[in-house]
mmCIF file with all atom_site columns, C-alpha atoms in Angstrom:
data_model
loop_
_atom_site.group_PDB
_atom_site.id
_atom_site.type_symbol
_atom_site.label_atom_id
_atom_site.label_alt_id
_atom_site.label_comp_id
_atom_site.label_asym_id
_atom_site.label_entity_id
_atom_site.label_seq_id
_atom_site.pdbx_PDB_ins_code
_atom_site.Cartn_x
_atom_site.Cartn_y
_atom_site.Cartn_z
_atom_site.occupancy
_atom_site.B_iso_or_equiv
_atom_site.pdbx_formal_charge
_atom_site.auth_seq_id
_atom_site.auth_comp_id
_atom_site.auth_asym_id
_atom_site.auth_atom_id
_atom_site.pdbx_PDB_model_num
ATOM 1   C CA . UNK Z 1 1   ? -29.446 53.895 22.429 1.00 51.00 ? 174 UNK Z CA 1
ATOM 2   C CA . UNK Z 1 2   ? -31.594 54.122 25.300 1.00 57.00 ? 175 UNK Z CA 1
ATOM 3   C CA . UNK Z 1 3   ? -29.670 56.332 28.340 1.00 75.00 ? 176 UNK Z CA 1
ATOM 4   C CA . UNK Z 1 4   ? -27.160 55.075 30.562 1.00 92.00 ? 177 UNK Z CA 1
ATOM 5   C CA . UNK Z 1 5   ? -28.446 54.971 34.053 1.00 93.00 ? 178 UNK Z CA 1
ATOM 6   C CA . UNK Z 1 6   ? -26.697 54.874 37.420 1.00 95.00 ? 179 UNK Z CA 1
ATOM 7   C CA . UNK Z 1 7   ? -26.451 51.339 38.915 1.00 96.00 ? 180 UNK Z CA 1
ATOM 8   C CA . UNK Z 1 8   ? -26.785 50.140 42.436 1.00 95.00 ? 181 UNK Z CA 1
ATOM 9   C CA . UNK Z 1 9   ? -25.617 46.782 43.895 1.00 95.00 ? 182 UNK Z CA 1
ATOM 10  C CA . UNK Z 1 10  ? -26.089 46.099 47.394 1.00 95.00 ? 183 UNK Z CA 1
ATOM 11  C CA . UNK Z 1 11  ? -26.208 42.874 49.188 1.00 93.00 ? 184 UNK Z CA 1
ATOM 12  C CA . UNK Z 1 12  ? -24.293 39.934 50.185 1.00 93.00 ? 185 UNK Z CA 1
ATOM 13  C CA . UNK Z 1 13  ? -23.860 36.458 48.464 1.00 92.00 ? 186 UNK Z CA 1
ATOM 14  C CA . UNK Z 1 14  ? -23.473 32.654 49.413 1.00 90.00 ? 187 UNK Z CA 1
ATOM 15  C CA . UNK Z 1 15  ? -22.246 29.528 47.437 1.00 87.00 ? 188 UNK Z CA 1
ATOM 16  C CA . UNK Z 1 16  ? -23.925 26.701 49.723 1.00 86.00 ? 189 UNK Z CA 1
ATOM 17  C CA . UNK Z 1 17  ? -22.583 27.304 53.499 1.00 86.00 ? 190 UNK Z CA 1
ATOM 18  C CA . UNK Z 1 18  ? -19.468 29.328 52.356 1.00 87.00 ? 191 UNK Z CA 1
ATOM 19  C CA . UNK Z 1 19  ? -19.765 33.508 52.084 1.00 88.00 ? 192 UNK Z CA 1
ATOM 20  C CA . UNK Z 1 20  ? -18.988 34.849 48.902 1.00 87.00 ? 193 UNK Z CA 1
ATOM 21  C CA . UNK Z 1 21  ? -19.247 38.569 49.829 1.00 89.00 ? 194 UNK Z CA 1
ATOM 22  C CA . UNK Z 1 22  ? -21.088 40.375 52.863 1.00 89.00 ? 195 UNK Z CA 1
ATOM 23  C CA . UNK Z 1 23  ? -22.743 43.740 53.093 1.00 90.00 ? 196 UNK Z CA 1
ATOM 24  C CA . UNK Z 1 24  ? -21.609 44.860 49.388 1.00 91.00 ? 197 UNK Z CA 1
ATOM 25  C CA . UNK Z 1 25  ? -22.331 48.692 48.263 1.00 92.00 ? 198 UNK Z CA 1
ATOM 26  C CA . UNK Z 1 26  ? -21.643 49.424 44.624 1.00 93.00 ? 199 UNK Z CA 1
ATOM 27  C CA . UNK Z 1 27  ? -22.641 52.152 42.805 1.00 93.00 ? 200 UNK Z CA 1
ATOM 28  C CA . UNK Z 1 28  ? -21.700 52.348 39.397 1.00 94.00 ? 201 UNK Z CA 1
ATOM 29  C CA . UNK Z 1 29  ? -21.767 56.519 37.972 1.00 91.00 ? 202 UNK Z CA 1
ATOM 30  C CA . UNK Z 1 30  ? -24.457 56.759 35.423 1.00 95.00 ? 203 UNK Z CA 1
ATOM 31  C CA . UNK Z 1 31  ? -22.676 57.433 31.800 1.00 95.00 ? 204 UNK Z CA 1
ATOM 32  C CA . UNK Z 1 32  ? -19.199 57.059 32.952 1.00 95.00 ? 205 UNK Z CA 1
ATOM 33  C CA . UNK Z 1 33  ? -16.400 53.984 33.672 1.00 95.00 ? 206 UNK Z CA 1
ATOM 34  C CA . UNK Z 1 34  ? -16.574 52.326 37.855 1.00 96.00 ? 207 UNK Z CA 1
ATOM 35  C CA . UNK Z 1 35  ? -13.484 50.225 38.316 1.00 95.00 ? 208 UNK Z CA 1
ATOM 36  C CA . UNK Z 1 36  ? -13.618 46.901 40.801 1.00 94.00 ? 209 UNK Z CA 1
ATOM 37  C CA . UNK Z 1 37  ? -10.344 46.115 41.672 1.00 92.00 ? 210 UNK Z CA 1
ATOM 38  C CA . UNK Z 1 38  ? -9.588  43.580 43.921 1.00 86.00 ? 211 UNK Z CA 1
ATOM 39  C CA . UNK Z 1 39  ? -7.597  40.398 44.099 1.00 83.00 ? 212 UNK Z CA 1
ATOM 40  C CA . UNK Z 1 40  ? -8.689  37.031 42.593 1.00 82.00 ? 213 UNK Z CA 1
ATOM 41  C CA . UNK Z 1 41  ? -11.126 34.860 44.491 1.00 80.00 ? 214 UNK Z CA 1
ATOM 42  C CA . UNK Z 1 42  ? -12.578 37.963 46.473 1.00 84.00 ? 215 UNK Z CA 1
ATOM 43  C CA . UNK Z 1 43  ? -15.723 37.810 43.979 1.00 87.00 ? 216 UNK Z CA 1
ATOM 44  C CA . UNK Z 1 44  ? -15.712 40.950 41.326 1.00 90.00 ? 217 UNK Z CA 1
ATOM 45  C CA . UNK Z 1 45  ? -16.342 38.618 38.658 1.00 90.00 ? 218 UNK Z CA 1
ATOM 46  C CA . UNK Z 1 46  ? -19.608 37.021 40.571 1.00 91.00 ? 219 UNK Z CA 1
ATOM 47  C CA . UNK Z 1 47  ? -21.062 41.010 41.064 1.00 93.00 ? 220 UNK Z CA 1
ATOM 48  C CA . UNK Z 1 48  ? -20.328 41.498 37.281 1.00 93.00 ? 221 UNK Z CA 1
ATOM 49  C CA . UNK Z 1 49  ? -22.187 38.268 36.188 1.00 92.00 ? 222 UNK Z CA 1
ATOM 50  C CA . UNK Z 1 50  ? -25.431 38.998 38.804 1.00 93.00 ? 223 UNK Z CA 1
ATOM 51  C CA . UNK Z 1 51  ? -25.362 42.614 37.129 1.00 95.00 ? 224 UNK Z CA 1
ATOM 52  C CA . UNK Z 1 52  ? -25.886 40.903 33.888 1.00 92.00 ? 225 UNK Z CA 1
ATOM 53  C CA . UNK Z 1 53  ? -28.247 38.505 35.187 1.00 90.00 ? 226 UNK Z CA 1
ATOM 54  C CA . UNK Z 1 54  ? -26.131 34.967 34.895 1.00 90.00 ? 227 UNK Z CA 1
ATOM 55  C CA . UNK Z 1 55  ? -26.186 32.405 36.852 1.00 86.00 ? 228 UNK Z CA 1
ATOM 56  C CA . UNK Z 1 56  ? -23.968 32.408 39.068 1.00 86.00 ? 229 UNK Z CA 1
ATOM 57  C CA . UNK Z 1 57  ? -24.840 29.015 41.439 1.00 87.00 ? 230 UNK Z CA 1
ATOM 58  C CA . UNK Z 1 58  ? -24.785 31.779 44.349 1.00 89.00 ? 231 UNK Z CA 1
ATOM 59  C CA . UNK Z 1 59  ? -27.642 32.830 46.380 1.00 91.00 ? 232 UNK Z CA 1
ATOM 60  C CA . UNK Z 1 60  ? -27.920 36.616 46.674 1.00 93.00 ? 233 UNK Z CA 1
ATOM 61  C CA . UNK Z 1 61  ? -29.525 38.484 49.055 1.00 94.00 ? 234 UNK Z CA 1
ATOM 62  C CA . UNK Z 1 62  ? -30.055 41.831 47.912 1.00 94.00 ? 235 UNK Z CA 1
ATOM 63  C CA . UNK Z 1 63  ? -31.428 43.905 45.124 1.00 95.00 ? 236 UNK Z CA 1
ATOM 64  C CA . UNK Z 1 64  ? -29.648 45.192 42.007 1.00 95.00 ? 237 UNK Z CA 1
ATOM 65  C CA . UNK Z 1 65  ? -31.201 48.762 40.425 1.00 94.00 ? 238 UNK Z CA 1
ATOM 66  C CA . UNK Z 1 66  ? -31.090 50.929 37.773 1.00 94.00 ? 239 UNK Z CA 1
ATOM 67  C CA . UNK Z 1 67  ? -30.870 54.775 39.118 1.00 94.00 ? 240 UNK Z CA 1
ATOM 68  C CA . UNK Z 1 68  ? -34.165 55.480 36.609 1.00 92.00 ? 241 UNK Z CA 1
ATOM 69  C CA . UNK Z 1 69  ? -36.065 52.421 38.110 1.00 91.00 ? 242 UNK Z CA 1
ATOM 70  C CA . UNK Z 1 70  ? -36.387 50.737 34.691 1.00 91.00 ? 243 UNK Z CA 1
ATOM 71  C CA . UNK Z 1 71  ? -35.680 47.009 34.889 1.00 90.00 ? 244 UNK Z CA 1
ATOM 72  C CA . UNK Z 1 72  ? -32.282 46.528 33.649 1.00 90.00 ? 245 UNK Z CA 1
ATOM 73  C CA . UNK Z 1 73  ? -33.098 43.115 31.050 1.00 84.00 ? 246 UNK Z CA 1
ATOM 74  C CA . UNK Z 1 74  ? -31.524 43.617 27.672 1.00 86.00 ? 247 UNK Z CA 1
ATOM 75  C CA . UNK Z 1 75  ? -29.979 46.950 28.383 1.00 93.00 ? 248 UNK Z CA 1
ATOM 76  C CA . UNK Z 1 76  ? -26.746 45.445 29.122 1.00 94.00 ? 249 UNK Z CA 1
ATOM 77  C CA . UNK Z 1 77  ? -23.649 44.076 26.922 1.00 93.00 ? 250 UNK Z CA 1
ATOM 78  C CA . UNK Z 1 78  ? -20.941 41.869 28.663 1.00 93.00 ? 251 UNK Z CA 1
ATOM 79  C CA . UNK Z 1 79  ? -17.283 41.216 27.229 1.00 92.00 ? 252 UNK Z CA 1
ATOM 80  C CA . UNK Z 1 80  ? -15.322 38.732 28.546 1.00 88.00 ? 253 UNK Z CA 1
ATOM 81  C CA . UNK Z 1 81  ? -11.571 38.026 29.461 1.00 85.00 ? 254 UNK Z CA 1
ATOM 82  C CA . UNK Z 1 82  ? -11.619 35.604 26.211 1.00 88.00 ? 255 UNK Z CA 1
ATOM 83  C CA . UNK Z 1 83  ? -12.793 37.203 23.323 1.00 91.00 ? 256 UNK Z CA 1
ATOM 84  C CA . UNK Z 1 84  ? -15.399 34.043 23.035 1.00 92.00 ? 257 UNK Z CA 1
ATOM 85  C CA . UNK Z 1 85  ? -14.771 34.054 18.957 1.00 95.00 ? 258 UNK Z CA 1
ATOM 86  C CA . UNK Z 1 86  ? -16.085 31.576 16.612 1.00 95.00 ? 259 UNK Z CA 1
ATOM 87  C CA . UNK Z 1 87  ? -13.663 29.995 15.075 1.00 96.00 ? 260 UNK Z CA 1
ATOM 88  C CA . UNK Z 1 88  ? -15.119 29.003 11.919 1.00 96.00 ? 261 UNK Z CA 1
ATOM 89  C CA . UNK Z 1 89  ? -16.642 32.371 11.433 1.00 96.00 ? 262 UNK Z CA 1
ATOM 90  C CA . UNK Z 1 90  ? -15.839 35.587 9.855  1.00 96.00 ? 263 UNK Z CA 1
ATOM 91  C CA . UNK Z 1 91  ? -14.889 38.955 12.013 1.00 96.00 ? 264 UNK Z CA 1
ATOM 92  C CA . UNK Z 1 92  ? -17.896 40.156 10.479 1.00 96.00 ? 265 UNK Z CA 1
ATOM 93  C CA . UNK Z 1 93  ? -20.573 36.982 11.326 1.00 95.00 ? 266 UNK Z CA 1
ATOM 94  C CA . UNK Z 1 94  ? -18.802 37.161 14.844 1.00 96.00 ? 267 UNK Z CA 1
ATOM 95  C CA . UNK Z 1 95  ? -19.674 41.005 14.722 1.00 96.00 ? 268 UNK Z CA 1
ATOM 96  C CA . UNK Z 1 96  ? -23.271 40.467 13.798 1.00 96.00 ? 269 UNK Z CA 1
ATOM 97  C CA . UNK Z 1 97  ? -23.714 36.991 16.276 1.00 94.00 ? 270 UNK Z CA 1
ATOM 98  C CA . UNK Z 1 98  ? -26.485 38.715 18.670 1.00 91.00 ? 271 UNK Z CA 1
ATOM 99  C CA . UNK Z 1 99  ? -28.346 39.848 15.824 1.00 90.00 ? 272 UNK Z CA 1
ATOM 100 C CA . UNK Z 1 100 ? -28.262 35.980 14.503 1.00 88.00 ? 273 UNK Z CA 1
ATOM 101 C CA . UNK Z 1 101 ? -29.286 34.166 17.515 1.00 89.00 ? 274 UNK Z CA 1
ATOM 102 C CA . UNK Z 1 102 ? -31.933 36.408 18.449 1.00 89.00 ? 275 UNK Z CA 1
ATOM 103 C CA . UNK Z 1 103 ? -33.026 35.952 14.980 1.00 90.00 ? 276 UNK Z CA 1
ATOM 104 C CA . UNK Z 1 104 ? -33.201 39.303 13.430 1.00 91.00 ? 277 UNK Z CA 1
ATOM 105 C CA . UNK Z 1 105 ? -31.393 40.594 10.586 1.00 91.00 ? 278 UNK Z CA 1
ATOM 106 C CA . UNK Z 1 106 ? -27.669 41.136 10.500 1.00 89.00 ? 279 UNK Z CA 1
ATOM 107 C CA . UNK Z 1 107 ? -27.303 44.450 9.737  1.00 93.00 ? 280 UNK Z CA 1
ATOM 108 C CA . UNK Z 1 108 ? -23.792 44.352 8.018  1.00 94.00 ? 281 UNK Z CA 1
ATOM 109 C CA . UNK Z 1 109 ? -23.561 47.695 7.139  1.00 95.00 ? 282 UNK Z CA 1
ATOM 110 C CA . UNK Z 1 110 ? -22.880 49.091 10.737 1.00 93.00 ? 283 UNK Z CA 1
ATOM 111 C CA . UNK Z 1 111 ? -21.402 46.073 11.932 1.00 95.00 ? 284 UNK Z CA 1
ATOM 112 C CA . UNK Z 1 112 ? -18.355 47.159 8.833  1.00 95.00 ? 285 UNK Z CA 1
ATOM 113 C CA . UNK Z 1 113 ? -18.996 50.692 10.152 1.00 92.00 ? 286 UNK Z CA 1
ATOM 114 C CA . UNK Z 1 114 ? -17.809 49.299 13.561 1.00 92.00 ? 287 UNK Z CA 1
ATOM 115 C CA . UNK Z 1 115 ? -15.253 46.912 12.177 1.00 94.00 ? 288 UNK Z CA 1
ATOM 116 C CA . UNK Z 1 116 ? -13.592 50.702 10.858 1.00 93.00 ? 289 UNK Z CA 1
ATOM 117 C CA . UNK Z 1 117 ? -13.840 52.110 14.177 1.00 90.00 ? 290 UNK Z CA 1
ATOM 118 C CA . UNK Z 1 118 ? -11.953 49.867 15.447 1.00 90.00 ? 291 UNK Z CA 1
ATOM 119 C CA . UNK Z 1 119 ? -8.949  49.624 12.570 1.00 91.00 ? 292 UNK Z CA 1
ATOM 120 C CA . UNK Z 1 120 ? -10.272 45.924 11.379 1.00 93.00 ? 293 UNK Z CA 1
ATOM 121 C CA . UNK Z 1 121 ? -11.822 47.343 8.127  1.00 94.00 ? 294 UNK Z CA 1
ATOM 122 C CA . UNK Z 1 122 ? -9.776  45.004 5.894  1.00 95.00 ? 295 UNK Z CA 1
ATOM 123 C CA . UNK Z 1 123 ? -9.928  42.191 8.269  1.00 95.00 ? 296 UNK Z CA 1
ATOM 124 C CA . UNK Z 1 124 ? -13.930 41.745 7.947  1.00 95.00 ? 297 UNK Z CA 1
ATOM 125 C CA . UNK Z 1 125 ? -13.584 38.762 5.771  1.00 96.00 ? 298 UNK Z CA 1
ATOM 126 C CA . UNK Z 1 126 ? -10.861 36.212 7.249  1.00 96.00 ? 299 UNK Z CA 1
ATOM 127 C CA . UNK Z 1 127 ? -11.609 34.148 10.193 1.00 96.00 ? 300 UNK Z CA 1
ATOM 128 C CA . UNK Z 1 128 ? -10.417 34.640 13.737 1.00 95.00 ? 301 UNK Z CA 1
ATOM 129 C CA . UNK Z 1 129 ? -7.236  32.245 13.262 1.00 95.00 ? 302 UNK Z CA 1
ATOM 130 C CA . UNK Z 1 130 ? -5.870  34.583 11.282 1.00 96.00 ? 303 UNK Z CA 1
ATOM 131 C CA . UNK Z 1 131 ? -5.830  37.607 14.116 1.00 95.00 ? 304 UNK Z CA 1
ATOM 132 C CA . UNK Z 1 132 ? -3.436  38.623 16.345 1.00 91.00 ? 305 UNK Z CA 1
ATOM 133 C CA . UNK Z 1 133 ? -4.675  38.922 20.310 1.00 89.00 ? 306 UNK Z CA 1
ATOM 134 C CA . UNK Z 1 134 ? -5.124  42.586 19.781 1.00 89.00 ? 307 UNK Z CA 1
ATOM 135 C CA . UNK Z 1 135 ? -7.055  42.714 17.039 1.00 92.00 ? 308 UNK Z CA 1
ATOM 136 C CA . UNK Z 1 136 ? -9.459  39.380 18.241 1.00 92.00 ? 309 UNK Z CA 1
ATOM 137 C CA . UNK Z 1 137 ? -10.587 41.823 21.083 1.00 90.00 ? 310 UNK Z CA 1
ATOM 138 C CA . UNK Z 1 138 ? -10.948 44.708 18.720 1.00 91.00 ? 311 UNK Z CA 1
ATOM 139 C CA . UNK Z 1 139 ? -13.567 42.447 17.253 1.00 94.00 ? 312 UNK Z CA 1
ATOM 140 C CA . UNK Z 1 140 ? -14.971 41.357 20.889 1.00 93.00 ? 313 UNK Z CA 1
ATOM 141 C CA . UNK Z 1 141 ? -15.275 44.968 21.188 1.00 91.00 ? 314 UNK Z CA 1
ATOM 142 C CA . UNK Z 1 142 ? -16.976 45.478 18.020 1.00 93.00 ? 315 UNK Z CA 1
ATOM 143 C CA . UNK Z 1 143 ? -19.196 42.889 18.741 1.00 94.00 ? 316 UNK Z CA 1
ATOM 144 C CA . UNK Z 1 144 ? -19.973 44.443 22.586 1.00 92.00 ? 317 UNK Z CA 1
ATOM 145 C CA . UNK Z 1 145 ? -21.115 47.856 20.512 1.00 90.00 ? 318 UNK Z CA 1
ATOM 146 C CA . UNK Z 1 146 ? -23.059 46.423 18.072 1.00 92.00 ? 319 UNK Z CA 1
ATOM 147 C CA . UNK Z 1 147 ? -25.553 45.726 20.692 1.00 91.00 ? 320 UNK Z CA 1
ATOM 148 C CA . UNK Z 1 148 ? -25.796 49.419 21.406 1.00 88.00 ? 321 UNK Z CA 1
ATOM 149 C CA . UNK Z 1 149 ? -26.475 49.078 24.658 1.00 93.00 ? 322 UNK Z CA 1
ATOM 150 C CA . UNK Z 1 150 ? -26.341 51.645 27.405 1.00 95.00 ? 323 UNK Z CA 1
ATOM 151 C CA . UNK Z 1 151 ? -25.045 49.544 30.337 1.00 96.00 ? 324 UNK Z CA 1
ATOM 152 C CA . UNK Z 1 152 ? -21.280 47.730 29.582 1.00 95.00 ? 325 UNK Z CA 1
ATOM 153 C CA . UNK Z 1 153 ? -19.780 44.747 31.725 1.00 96.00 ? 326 UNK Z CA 1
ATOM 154 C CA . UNK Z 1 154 ? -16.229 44.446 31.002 1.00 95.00 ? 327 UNK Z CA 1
ATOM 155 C CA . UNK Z 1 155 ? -14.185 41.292 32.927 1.00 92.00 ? 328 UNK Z CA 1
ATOM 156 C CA . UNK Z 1 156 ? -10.933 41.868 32.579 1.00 89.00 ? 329 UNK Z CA 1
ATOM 157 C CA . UNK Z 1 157 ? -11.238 41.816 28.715 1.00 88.00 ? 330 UNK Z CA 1
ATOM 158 C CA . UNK Z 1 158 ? -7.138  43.464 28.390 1.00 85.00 ? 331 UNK Z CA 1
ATOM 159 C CA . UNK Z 1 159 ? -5.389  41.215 30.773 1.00 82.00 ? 332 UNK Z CA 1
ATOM 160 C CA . UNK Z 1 160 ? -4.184  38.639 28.612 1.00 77.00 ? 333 UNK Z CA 1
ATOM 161 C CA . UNK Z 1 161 ? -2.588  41.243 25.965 1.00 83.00 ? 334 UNK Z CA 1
ATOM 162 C CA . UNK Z 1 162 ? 0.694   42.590 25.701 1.00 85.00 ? 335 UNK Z CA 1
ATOM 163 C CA . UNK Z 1 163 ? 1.222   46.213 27.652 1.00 87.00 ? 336 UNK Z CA 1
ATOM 164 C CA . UNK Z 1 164 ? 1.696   48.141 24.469 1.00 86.00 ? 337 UNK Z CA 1
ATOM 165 C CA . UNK Z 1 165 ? -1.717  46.084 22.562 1.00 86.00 ? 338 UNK Z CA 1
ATOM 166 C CA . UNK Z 1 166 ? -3.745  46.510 26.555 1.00 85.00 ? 339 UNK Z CA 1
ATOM 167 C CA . UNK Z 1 167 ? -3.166  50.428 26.464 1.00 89.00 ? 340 UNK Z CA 1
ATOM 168 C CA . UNK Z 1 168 ? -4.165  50.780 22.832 1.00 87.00 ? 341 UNK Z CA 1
ATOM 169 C CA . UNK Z 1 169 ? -7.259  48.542 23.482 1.00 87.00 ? 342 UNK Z CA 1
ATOM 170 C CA . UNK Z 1 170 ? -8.100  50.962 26.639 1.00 90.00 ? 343 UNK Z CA 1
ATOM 171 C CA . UNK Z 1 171 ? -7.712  54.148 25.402 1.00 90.00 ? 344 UNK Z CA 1
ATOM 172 C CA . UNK Z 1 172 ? -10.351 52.706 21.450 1.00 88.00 ? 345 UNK Z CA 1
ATOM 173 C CA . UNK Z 1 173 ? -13.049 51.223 24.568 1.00 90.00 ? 346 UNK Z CA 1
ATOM 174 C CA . UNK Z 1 174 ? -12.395 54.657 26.382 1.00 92.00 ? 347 UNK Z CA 1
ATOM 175 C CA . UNK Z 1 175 ? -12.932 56.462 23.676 1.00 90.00 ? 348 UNK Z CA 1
ATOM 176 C CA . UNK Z 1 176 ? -16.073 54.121 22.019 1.00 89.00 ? 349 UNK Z CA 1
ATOM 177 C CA . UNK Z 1 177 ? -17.846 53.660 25.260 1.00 92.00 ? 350 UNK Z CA 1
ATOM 178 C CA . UNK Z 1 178 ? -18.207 57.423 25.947 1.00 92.00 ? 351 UNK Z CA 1
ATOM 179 C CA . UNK Z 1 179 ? -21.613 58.202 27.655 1.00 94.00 ? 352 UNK Z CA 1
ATOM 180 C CA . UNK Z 1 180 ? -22.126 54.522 28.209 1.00 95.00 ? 353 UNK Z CA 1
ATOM 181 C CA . UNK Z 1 181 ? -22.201 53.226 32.251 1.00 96.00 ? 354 UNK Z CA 1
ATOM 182 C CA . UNK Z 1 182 ? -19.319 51.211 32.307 1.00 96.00 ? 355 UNK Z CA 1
ATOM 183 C CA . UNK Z 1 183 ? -18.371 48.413 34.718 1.00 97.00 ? 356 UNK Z CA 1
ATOM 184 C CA . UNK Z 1 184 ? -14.419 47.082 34.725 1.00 95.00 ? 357 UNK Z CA 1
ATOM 185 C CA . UNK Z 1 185 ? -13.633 44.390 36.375 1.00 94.00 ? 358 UNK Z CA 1
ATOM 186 C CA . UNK Z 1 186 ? -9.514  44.181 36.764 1.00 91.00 ? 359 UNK Z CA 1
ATOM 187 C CA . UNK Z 1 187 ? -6.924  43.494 38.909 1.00 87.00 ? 360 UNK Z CA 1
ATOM 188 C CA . UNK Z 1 188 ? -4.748  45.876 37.649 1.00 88.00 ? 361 UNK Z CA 1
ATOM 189 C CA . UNK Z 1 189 ? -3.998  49.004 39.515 1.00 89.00 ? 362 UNK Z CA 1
ATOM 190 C CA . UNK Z 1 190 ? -3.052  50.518 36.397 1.00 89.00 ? 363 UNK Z CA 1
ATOM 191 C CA . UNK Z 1 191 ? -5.696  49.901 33.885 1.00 91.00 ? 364 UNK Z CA 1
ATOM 192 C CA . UNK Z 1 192 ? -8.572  51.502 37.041 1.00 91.00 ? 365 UNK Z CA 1
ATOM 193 C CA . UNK Z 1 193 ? -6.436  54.763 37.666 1.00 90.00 ? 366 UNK Z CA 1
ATOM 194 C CA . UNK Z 1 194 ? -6.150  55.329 33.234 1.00 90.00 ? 367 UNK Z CA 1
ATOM 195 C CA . UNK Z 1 195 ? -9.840  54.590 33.052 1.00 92.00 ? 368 UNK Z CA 1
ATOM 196 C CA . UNK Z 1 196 ? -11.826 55.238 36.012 1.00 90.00 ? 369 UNK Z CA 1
ATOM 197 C CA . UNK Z 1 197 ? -14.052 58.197 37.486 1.00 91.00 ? 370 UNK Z CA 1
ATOM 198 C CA . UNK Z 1 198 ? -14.650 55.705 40.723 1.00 93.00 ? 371 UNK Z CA 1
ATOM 199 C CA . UNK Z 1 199 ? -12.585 53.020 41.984 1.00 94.00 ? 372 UNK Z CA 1
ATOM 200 C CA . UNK Z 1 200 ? -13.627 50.505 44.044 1.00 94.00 ? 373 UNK Z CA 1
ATOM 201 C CA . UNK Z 1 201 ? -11.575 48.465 45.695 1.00 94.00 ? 374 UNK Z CA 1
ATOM 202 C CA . UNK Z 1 202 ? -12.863 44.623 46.685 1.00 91.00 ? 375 UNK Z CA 1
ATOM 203 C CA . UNK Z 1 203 ? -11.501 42.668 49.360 1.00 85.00 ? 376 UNK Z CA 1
ATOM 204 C CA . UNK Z 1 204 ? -12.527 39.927 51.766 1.00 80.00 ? 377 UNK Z CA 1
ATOM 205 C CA . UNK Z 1 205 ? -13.731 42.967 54.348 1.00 81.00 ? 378 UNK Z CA 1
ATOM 206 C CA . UNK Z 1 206 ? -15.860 44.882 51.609 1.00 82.00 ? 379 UNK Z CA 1
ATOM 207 C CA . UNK Z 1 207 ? -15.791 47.603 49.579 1.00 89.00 ? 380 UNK Z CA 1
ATOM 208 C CA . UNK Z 1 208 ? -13.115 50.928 49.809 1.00 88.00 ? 381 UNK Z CA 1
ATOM 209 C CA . UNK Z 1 209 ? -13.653 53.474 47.428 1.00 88.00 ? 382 UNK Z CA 1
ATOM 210 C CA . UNK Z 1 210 ? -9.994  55.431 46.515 1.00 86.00 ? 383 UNK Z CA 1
ATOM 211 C CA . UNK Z 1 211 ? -10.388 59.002 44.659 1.00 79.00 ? 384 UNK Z CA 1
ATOM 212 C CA . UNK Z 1 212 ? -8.805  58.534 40.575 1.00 64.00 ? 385 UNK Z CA 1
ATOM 213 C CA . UNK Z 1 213 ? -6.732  60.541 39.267 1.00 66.00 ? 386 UNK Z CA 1
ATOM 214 C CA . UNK Z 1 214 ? -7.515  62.510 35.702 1.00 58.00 ? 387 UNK Z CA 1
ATOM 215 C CA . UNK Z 1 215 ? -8.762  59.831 33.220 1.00 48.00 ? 388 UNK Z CA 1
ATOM 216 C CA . UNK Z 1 216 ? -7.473  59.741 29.361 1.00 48.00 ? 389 UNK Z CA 1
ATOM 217 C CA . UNK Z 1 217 ? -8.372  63.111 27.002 1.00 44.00 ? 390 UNK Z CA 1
#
């Protein structure tokens, strides 16, 4: 894995006439977890999805960078809210999916390695319908490391689980995604002071940074 750089995102955004965001300053701390927390509808999920270069029907005005001045391109993995499984395919083919569609070779062997990590050993066979919530994003995580990449985007990928399932899914990506720079979108108060080393909060006036308390051992 290539190193985890700093991030900066700076600039404001537009959907037709209406302002998204204005004046934005986000920097993300190289190797370490940034929390956006904010309300809905104030636009964290819009920064998230420019970071990873979707389109986002907005017009930016600004410039995203990577602290070592390397273009940013495939040096990014994104998990979603939804886990995003196929249904008809096994953990492990849903493990190994980037490999697939970019057309290289599944390579199996770590994706099982992962699969352990994460407690899902025995599950590697059976098909997402046969998961509970908890352990679907245990495989969304999976599938977010096997692309080894430096830079993480998480959206809110713990809000729709239980409170006992969301703190055992934050403390395994805590844990996983050490060294990695990591970007959490949430709403949740919570889940930013457990996991953060900055916290940003979002609103309709900009950006506040508030100081975190100690994250998890």
């Amino acid at each position: 894995m290539q190193g985890a750089p700093g991030i900066s995102f700076e600039g404001s955004a537009r959907l037709g006439e209406v302002p998204l965001f204005r004046n934005i300053s986000l920097q993300m701390v190289a190797g370490g977890w940034t929390c956006l927390l904010g309300a809905s509808g104030v636009g964290k999920t819009t920064i998230l999805r420019m970071i990873a270069g979707f389109d986002t029907k907005a017009r930016f005005d600004g410039r995203i960078q990577a602290s070592d001045g390397i273009a940013l391109g495939d040096r990014i993995a994104y998990m979603a809210q939804e886990d995003l499984l196929l249904p008809w395919a096994t953990v492990r083919s849903n493990v190994t999916l980037g490999a697939r569609l970019r057309g290289e070779p599944a390579d199996t062997a770590r994706a099982d390695r992962l699969l352990a990590q994460v407690g899902l050993a025995e599950q590697a066979g059976k098909k997402p319908h046969a998961l509970s919530g908890g352990q679907r994003q245990r495989v969304a995580l999976a599938r977010t490391l096997m692309e080894d990449r430096p830079v993480i985007l998480l959206d809110e990928p713990f809000s729709a689980l239980d409170a006992r399932t969301r703190s055992e899914m934050q403390d395994l990506a805590f844990d996983l995604l050490r060294g990695r720079t990591v970007l959490l979108v949430t709403h949740d108060p919570g889940e930013a002071a457990r996991l953060a080393e900055r916290i940003l909060v979002m609103s309709e006036h900009g950006l506040d940074e508030v100081p975190p308390p100690s994250s998890p051992a």
